[in-house]
Tab-separated table of C-alpha atoms in Angstrom:
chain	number	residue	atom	x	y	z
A	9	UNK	CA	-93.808	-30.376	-236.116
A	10	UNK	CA	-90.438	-32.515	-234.834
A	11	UNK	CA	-88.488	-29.859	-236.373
A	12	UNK	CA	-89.485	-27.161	-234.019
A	13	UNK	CA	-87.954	-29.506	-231.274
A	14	UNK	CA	-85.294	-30.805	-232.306
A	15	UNK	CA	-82.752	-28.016	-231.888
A	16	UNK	CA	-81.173	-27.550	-227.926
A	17	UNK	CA	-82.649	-25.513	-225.533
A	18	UNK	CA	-79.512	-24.781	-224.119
A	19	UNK	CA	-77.912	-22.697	-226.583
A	20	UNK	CA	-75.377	-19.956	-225.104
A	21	UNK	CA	-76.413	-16.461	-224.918
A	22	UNK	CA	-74.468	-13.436	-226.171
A	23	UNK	CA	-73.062	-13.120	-222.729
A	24	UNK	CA	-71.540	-16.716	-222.877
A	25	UNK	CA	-74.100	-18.070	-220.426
A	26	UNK	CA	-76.244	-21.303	-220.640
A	27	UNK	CA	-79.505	-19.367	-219.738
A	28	UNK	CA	-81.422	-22.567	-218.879
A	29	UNK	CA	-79.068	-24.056	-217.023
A	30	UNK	CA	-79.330	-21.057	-215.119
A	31	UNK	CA	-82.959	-21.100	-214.335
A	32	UNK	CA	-82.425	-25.090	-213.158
A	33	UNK	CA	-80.410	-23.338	-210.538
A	34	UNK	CA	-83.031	-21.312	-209.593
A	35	UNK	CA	-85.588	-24.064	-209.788
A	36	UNK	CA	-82.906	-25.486	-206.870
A	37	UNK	CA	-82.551	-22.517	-204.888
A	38	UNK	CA	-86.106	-22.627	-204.137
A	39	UNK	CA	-86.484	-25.986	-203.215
A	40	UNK	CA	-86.495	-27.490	-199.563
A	41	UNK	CA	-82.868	-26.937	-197.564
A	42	UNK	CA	-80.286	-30.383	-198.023
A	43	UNK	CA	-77.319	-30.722	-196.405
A	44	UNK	CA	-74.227	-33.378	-196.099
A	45	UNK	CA	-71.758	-33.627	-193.206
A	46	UNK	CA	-68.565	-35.457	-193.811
A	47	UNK	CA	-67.134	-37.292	-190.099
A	48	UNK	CA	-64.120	-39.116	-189.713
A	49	UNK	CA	-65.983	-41.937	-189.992
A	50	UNK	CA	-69.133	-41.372	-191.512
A	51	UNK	CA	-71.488	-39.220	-193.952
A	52	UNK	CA	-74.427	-37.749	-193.206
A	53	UNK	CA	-77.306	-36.515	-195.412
A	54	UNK	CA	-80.210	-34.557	-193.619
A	55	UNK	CA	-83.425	-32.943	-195.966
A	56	UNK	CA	-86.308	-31.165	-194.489
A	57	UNK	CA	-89.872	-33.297	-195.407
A	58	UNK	CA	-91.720	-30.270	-196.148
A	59	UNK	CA	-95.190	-30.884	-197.156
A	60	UNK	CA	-98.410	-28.698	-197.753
A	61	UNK	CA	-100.621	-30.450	-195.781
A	62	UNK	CA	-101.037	-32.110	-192.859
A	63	UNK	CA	-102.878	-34.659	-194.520
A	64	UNK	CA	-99.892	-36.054	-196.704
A	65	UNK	CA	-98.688	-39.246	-194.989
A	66	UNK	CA	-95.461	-38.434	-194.503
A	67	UNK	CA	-93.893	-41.605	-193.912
A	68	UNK	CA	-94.769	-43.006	-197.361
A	69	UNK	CA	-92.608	-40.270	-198.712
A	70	UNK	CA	-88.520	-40.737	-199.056
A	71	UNK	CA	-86.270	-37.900	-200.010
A	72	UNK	CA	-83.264	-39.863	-199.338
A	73	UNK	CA	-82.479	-42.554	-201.404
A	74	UNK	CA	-79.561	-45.876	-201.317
A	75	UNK	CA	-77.928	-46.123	-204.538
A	76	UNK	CA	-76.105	-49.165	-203.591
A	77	UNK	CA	-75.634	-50.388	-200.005
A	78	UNK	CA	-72.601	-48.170	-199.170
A	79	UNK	CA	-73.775	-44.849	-201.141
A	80	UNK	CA	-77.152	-42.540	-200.449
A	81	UNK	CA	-78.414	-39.588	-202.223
A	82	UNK	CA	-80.377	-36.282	-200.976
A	83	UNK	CA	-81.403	-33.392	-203.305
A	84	UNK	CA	-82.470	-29.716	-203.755
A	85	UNK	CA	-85.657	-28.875	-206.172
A	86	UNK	CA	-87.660	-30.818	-208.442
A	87	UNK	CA	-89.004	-34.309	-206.848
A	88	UNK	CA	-89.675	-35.929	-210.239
A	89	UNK	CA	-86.218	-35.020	-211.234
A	90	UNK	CA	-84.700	-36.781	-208.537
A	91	UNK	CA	-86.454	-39.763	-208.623
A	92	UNK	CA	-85.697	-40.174	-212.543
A	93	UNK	CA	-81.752	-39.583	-211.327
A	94	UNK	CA	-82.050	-42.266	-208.510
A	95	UNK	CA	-84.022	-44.685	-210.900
A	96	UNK	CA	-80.923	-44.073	-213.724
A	97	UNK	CA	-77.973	-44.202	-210.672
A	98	UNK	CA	-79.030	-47.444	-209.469
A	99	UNK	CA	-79.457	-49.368	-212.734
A	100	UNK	CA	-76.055	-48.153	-214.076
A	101	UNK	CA	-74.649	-49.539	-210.919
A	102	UNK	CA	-75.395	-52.598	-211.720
A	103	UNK	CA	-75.462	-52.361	-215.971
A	104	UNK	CA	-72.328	-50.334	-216.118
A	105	UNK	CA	-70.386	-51.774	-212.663
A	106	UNK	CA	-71.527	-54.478	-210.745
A	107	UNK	CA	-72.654	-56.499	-213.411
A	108	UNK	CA	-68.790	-56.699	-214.944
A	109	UNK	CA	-66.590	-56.029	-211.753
A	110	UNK	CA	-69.007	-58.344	-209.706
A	111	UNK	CA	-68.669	-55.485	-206.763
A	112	UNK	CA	-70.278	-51.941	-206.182
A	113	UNK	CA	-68.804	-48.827	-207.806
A	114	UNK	CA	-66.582	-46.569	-205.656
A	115	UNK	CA	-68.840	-42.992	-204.969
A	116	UNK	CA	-66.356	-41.029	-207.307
A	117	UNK	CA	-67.589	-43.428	-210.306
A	118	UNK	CA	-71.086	-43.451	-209.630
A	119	UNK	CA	-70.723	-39.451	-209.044
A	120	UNK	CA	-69.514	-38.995	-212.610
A	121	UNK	CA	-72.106	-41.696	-214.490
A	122	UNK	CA	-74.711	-39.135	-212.574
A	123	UNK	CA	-73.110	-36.173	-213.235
A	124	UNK	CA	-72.733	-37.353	-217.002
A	125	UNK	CA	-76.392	-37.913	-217.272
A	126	UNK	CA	-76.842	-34.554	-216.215
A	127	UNK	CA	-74.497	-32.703	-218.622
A	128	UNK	CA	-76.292	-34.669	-221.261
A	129	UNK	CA	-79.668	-32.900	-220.530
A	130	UNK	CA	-77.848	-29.766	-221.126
A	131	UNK	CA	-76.429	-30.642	-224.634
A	132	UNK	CA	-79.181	-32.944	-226.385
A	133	UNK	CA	-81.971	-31.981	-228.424
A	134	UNK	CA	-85.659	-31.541	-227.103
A	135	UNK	CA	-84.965	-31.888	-223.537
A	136	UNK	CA	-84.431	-29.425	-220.419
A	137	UNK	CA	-81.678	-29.970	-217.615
A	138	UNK	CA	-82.642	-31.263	-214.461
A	139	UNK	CA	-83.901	-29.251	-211.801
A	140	UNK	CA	-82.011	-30.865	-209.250
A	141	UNK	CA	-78.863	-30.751	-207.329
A	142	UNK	CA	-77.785	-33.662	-205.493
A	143	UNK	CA	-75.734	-34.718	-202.583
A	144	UNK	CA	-74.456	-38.124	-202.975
A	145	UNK	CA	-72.867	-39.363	-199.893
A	146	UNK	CA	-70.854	-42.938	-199.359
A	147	UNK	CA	-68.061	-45.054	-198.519
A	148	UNK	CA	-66.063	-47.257	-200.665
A	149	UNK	CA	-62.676	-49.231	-199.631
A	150	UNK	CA	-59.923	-47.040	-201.670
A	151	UNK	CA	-60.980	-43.918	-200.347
A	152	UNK	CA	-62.592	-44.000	-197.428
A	153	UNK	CA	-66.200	-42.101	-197.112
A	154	UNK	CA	-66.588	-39.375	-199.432
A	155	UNK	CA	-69.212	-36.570	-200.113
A	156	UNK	CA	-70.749	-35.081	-203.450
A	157	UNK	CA	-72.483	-32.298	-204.871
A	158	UNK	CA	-73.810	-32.762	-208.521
A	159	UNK	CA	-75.641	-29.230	-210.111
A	160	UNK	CA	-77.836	-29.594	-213.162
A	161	UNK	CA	-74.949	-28.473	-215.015
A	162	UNK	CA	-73.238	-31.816	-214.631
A	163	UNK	CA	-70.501	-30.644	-212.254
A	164	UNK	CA	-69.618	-32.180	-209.549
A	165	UNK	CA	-67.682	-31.129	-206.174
A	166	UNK	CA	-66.437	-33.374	-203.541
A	167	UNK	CA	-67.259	-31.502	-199.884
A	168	UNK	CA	-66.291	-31.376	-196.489
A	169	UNK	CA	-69.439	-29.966	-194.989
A	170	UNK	CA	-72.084	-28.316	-197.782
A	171	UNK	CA	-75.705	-27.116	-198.128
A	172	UNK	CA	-77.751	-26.643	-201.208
A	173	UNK	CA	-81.907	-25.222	-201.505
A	174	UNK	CA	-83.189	-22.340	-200.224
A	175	UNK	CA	-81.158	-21.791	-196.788
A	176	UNK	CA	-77.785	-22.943	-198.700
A	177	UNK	CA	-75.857	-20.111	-198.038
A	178	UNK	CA	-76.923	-19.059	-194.347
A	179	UNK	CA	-76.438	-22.798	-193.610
A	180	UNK	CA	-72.859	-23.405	-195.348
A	181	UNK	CA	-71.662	-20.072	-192.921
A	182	UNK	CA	-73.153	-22.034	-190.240
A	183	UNK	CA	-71.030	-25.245	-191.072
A	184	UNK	CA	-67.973	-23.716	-192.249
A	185	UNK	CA	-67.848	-22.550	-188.304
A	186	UNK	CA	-68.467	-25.861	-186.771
A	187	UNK	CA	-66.875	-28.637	-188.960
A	188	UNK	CA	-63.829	-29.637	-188.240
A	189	UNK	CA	-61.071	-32.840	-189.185
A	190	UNK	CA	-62.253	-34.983	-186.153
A	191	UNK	CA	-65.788	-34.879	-186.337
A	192	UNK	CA	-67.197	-38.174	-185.381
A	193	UNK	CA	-70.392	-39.323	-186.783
A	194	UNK	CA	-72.794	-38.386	-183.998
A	195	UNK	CA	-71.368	-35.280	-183.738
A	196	UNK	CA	-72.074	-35.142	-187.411
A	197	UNK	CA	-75.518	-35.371	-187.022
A	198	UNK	CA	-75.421	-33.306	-184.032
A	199	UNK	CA	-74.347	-30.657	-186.170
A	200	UNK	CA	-76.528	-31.653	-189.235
A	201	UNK	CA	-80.164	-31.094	-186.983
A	202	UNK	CA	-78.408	-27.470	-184.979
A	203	UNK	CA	-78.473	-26.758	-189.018
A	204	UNK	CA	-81.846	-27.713	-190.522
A	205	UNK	CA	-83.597	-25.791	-187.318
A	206	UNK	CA	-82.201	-22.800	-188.683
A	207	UNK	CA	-83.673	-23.061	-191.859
A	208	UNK	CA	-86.944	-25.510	-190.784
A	209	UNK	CA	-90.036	-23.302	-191.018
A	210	UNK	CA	-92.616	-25.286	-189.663
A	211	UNK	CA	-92.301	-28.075	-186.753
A	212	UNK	CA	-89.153	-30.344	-186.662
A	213	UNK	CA	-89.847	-33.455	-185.676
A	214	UNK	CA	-88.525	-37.451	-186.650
A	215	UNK	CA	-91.903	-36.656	-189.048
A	216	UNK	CA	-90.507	-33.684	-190.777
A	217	UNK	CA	-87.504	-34.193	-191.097
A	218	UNK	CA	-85.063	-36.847	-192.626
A	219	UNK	CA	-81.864	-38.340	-191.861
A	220	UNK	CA	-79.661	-40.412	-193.992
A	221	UNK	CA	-76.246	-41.954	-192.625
A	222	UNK	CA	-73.260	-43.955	-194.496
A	223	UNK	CA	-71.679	-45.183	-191.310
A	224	UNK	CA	-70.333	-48.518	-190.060
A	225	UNK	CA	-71.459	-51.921	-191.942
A	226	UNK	CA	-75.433	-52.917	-190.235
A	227	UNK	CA	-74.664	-56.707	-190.371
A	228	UNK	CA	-78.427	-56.393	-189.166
A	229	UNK	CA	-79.784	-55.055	-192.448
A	230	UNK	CA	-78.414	-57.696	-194.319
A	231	UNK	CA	-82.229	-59.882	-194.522
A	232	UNK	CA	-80.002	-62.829	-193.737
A	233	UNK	CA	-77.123	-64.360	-191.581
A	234	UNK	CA	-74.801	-67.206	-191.712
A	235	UNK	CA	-72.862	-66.254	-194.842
A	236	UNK	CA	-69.259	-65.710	-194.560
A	237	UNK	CA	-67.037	-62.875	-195.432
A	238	UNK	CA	-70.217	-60.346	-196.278
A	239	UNK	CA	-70.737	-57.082	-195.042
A	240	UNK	CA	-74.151	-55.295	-194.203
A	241	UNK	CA	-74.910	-52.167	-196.077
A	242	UNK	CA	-73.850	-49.002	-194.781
A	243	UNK	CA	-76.491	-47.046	-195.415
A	244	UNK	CA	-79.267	-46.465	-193.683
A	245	UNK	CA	-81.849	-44.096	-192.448
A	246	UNK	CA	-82.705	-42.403	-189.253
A	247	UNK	CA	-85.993	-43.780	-187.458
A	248	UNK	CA	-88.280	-41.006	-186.675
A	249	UNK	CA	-87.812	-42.341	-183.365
A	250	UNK	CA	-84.049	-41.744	-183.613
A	251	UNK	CA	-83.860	-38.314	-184.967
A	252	UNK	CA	-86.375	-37.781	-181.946
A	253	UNK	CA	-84.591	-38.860	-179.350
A	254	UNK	CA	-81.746	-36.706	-180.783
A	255	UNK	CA	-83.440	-33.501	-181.295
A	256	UNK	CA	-84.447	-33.877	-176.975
A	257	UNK	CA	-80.878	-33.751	-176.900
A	258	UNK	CA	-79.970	-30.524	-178.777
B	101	UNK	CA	-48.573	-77.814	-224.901
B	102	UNK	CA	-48.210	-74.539	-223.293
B	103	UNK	CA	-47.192	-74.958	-219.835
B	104	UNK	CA	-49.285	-72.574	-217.306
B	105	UNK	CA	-49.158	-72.696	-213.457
B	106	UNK	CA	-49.579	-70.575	-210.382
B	107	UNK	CA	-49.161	-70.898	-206.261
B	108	UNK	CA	-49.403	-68.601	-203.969
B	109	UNK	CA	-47.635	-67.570	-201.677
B	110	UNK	CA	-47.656	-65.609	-198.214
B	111	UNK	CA	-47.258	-62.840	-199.840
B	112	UNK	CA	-47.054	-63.122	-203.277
B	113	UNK	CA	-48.238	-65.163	-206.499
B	114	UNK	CA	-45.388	-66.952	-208.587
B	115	UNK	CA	-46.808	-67.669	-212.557
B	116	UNK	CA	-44.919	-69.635	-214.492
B	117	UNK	CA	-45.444	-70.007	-218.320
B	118	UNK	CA	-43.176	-72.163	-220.707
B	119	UNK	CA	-41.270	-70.198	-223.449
B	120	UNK	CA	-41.834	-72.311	-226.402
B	121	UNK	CA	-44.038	-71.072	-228.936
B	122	UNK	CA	-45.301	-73.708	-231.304
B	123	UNK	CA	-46.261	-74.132	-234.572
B	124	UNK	CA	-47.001	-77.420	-236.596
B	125	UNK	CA	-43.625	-79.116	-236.628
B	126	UNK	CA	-41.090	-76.201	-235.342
B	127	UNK	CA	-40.530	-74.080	-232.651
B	128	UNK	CA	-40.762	-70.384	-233.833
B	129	UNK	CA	-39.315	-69.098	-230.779
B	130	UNK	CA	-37.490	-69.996	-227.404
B	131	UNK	CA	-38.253	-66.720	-225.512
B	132	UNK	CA	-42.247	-66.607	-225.848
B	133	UNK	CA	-44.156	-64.610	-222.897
B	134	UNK	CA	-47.837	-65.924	-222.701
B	135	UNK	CA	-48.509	-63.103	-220.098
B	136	UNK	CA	-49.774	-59.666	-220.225
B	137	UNK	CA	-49.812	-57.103	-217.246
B	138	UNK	CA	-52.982	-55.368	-217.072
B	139	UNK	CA	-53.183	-53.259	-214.299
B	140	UNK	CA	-50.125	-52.512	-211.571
B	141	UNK	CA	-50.726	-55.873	-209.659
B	142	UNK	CA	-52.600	-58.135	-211.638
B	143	UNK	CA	-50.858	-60.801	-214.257
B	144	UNK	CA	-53.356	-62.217	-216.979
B	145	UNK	CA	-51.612	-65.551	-218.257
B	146	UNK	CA	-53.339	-67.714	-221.024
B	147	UNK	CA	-53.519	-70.526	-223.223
B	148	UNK	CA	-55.240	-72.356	-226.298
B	149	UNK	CA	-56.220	-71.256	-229.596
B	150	UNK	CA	-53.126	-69.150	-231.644
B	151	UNK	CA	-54.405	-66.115	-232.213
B	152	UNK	CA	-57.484	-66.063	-229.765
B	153	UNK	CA	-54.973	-66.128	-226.914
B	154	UNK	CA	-52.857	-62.866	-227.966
B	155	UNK	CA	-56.111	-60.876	-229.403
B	156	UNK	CA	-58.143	-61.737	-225.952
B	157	UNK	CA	-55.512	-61.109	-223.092
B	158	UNK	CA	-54.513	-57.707	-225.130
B	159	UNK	CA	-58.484	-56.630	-225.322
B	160	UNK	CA	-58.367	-57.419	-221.487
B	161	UNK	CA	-55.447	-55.286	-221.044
B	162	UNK	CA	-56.817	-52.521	-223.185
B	163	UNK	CA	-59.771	-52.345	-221.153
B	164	UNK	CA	-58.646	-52.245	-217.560
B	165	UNK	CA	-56.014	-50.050	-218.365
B	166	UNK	CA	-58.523	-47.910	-219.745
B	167	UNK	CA	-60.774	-47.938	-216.756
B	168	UNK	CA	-57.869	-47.283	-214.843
B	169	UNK	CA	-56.823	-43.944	-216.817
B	170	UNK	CA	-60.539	-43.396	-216.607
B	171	UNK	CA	-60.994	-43.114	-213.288
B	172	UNK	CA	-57.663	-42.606	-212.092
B	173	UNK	CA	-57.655	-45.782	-209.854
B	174	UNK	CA	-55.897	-49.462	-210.166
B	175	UNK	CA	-59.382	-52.552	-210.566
B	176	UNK	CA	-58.499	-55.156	-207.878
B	177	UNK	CA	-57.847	-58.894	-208.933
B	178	UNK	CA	-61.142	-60.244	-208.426
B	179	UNK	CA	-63.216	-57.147	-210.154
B	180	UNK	CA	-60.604	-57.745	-213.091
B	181	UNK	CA	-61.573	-61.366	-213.146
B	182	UNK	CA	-64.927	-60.946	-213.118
B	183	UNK	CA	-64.949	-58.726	-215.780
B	184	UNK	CA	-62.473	-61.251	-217.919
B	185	UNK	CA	-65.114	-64.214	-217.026
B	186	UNK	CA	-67.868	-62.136	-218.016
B	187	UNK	CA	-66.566	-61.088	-221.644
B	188	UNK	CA	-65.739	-64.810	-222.227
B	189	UNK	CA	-69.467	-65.910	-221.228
B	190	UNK	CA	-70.602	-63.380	-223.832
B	191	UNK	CA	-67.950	-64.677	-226.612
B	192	UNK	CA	-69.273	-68.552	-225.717
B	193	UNK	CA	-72.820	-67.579	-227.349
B	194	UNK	CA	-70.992	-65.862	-229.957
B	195	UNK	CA	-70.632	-67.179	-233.867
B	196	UNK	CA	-66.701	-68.311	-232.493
B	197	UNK	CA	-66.304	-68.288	-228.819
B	198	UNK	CA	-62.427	-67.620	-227.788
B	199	UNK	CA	-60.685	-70.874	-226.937
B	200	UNK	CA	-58.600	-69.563	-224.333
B	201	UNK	CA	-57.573	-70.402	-221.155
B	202	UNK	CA	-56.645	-67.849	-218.142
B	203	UNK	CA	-54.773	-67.824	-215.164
B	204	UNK	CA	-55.373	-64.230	-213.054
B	205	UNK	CA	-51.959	-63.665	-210.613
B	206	UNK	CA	-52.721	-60.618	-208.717
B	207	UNK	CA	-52.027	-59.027	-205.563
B	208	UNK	CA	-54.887	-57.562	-203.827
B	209	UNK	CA	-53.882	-54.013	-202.438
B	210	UNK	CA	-57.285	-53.526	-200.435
B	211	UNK	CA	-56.984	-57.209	-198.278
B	212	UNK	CA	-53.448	-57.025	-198.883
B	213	UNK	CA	-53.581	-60.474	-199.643
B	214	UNK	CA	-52.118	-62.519	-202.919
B	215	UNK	CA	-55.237	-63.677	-205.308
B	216	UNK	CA	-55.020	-66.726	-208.089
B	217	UNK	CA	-57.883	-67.143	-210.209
B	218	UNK	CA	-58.555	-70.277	-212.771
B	219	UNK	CA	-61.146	-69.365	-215.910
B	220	UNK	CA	-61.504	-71.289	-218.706
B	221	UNK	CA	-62.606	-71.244	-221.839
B	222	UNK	CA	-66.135	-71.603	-221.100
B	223	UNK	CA	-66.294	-69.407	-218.467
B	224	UNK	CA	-66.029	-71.328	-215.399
B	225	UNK	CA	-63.978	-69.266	-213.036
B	226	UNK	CA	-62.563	-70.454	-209.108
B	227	UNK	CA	-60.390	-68.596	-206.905
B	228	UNK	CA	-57.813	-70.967	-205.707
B	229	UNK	CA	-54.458	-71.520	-204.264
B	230	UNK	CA	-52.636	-73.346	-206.789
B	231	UNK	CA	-53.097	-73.916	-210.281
B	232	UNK	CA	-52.501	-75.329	-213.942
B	233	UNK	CA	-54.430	-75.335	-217.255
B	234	UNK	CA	-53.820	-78.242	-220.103
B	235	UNK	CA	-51.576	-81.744	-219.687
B	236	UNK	CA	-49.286	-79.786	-217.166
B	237	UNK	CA	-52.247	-79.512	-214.428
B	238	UNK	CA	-52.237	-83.925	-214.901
B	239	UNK	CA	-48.509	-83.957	-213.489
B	240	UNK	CA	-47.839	-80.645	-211.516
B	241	UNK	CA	-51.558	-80.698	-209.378
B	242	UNK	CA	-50.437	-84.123	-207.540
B	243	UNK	CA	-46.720	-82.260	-206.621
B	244	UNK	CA	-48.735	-79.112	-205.536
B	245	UNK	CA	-50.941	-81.042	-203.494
B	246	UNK	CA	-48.291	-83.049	-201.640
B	247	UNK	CA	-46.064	-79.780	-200.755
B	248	UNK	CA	-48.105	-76.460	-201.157
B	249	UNK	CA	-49.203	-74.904	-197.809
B	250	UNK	CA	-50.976	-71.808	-196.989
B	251	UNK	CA	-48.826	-68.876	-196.294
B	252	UNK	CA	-45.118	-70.223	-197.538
B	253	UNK	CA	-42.663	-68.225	-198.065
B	254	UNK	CA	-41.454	-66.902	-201.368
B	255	UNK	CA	-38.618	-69.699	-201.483
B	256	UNK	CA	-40.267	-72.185	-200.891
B	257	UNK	CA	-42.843	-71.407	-203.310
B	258	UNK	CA	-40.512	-70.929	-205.829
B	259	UNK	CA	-39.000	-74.397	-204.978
B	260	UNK	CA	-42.187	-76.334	-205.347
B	261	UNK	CA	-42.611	-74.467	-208.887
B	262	UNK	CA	-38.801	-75.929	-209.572
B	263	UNK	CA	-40.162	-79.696	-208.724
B	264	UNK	CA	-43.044	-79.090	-210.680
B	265	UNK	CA	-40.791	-77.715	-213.603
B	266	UNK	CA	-38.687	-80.783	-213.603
B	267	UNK	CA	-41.837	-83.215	-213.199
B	268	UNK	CA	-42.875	-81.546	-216.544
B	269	UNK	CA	-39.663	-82.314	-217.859
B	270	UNK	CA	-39.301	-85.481	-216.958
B	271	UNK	CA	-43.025	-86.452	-218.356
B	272	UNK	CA	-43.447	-84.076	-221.041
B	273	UNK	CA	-43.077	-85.635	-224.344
B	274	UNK	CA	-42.203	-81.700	-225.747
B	275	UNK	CA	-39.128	-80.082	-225.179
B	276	UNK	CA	-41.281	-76.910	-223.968
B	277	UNK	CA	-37.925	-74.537	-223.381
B	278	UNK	CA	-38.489	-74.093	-219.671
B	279	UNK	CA	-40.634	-71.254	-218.130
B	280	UNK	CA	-40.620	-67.988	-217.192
B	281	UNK	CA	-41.352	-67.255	-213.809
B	282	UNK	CA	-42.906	-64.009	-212.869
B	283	UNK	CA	-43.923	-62.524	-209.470
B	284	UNK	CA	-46.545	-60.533	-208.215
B	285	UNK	CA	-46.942	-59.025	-204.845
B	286	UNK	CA	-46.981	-55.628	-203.277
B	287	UNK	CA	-44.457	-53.886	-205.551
B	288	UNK	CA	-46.083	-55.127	-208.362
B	289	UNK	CA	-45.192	-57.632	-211.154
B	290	UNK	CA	-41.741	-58.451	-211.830
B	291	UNK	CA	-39.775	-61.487	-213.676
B	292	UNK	CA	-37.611	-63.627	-212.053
């Protein structure tokens, strides 16, 4: 019985593709729109909170996660995928970084533990890749904030301004035209909601949708004061309230 | 015997480490380096057991400069010393912990700042601004005290490592074959 698992799934076709990989892009393309905004001085990370009811408490429900205080995560396709890759991110963080170095990984670093956890779906035994594609958005010292796109192949793409789901490619057109070197982070998410209503079915409210920044340090966020020389996280999400009182504005 | 010590500077860290390398009744060489560069600005300086010393410094070396080809980007002083006090904590509950002691010179490129760290054997680890490991810290930490300030200038640093030198000399009872000073700072690590 084992045997009959315990070849790859992913095995390349005659045409030189990876066929399942392939259908874990589909499994993307029909999940809910995400998109990340790079700013001068900020990231932002906006997802649609689609859900079939209107019974689902949707404020129980996070799409966008913190990896470490100064790097977030939004994705495209399979929930349980994602929440398996967030689980995996944020241990290695601290197993395989923080735990030696005694400080956060830089985005780049944690980008390619994810993305390597990815490939390894596509070239193990008995398992299928994830159905996922991420954006992992944050800010480190050496390089400044930085955006990422991870696809269940295990590549990864640093972006400017990028969409992935089902409206990916009528919102990148819509980006490509409006981002530009100077964007500041309000502008940013400005930009981010004029987006999401294109491709936002349903209502879009602070209940439907979500919002996810990596801006300046929130001293606030911290839990504590009085300690010297440390910084508040730089992640955090939009209130409901917030991404209200912006939408009034659009 | 070994002679280790480090001050820093406005702007830089001076190490100095004595050249004599020792062995029962003779002195192999004249000319010993107990450093190792392990990443562009960071100086790993050590002490203690023969042997231990060498194998552990190069297995620090070999690793950050691996994480720097890696991921194409230098480890700043204190991430490198945490990950040096971290591999000796896991050697001190091992069959034969490494008897070595560490001195971490290193210029910090994101705070642009100079950084000296102190670890020891057992893994006890403090940032400071001056330092010395063995009998050399019993003369040179009283000299250091009395004339080290925050933010001196190269010369001056490099004359309070000069007193210290000839305190050592006078009070030594080893002929330790004088040091060799190396600097670190924004361009790096160089020898003086």
């Amino acid at each position: 019985m084992a045997d009959r698992y315990s070849f790859s799934l992913t095995t390349f076709s005659p045409s030189g593709k990876l066929v399942q990989i392939e259908y874990a892009f589909q499994a993307v393309n029909q999940g809910v729109t995400s998109l990340g905004i790079k700013a001068s001085n900020g990231v932002v990370l906006a997802t649609e909170k689609k859900s079939t009811s209107d019974l689902i408490d949707a404020s129980s429900l996070s799409k966008i996660s913190n990896i470490t205080p100064d790097i977030g995560m939004v994705y495209s396709g399979m929930g349980p995928d994602f929440r398996v890759l967030v689980d995996k991110a944020r241990k290695s963080s601290h197993t395989n970084y923080k735990r030696i170095y005694n400080e956060y990984p830089p985005t780049r670093i944690l980008v390619q533990d994810v993305a390597r956890t990815m490939q390894e779906a596509t070239q193990s035994g008995g398992v299928r890749p994830y159905g996922v594609s991420l954006l992992v958005g944050g800010y480190d010292a050496d390089n400044g904030f930085s955006l990422y796109q991870v696809d269940p192949s295990g590549t990864y793409f640093p972006w400017k301004a990028t969409a992935i789901g089902k409206g990916s490619t009528s919102a990148k057109t819509f980006l490509e035209k409006r981002w530009t070197e100077d964007l500041e982070l309000e502008d940013a998410i400005h930009i981010a909601l004029l987006t999401l209503k294109e491709s936002v079915e349903g209502e879009m409210n602070g209940n439907t949708v979500e919002i996810g920044v990596i801006g300046p340090a929130s001293d606030h966020l911290l839990g504590f004061e009085g300690v010297k020389n440390i910084q508040g996280p730089r992640f955090r999400k939009l209130s409901p309230q917030e991404i209200d009182d912006r939408l009034d504005a659009i | 015997m070994d002679v280790i010590l480090g001050l820093t500077t406005k702007d830089a860290v001076i190490v100095a480490t004595s050249m004599a390398a020792v062995r029962g009744v003779s002195i192999l060489k004249a000319d010993d380096d107990k450093t190792r560069v392990v990443a562009p600005h960071t100086l790993v300086a050590y002490t203690g057991e023969a042997g231990d010393t060498v194998q552990f410094a190069e297995y620090v070396q070999a690793n950050i400069q691996l994480h720097g080809m890696r991921n194409e980007t230098e480890l700043s002083p204190p991430a490198i010393t945490s990950f040096v006090r971290s591999e000796l904590a896991k050697s001190l509950r091992s069959r034969k912990p490494y008897q070595v002691n560490i001195l971490i010179g290193g210029y910090d490129t994101a705070t642009e700042k100079p950084y000296l760290c102190w670890v020891d054997y057992l893994a006890s680890r403090a940032q400071v601004p001056y330092a010395a490991h063995g009998y050399a810290a019993y003369y040179t930490l009283s000299l250091l005290d009395r004339w080290h300030k925050k933010d001196i200038s190269l010369e001056e640093g490099m004359k309070i490592m000069e007193m210290c030198v000839a305190e050592l000399r006078t009070r030594l009872p080893i002929d330790f074959k004088g040091v060799q000073i190396k600097v670190i700072d924004r361009d790096g690590v160089r020898t003086v």
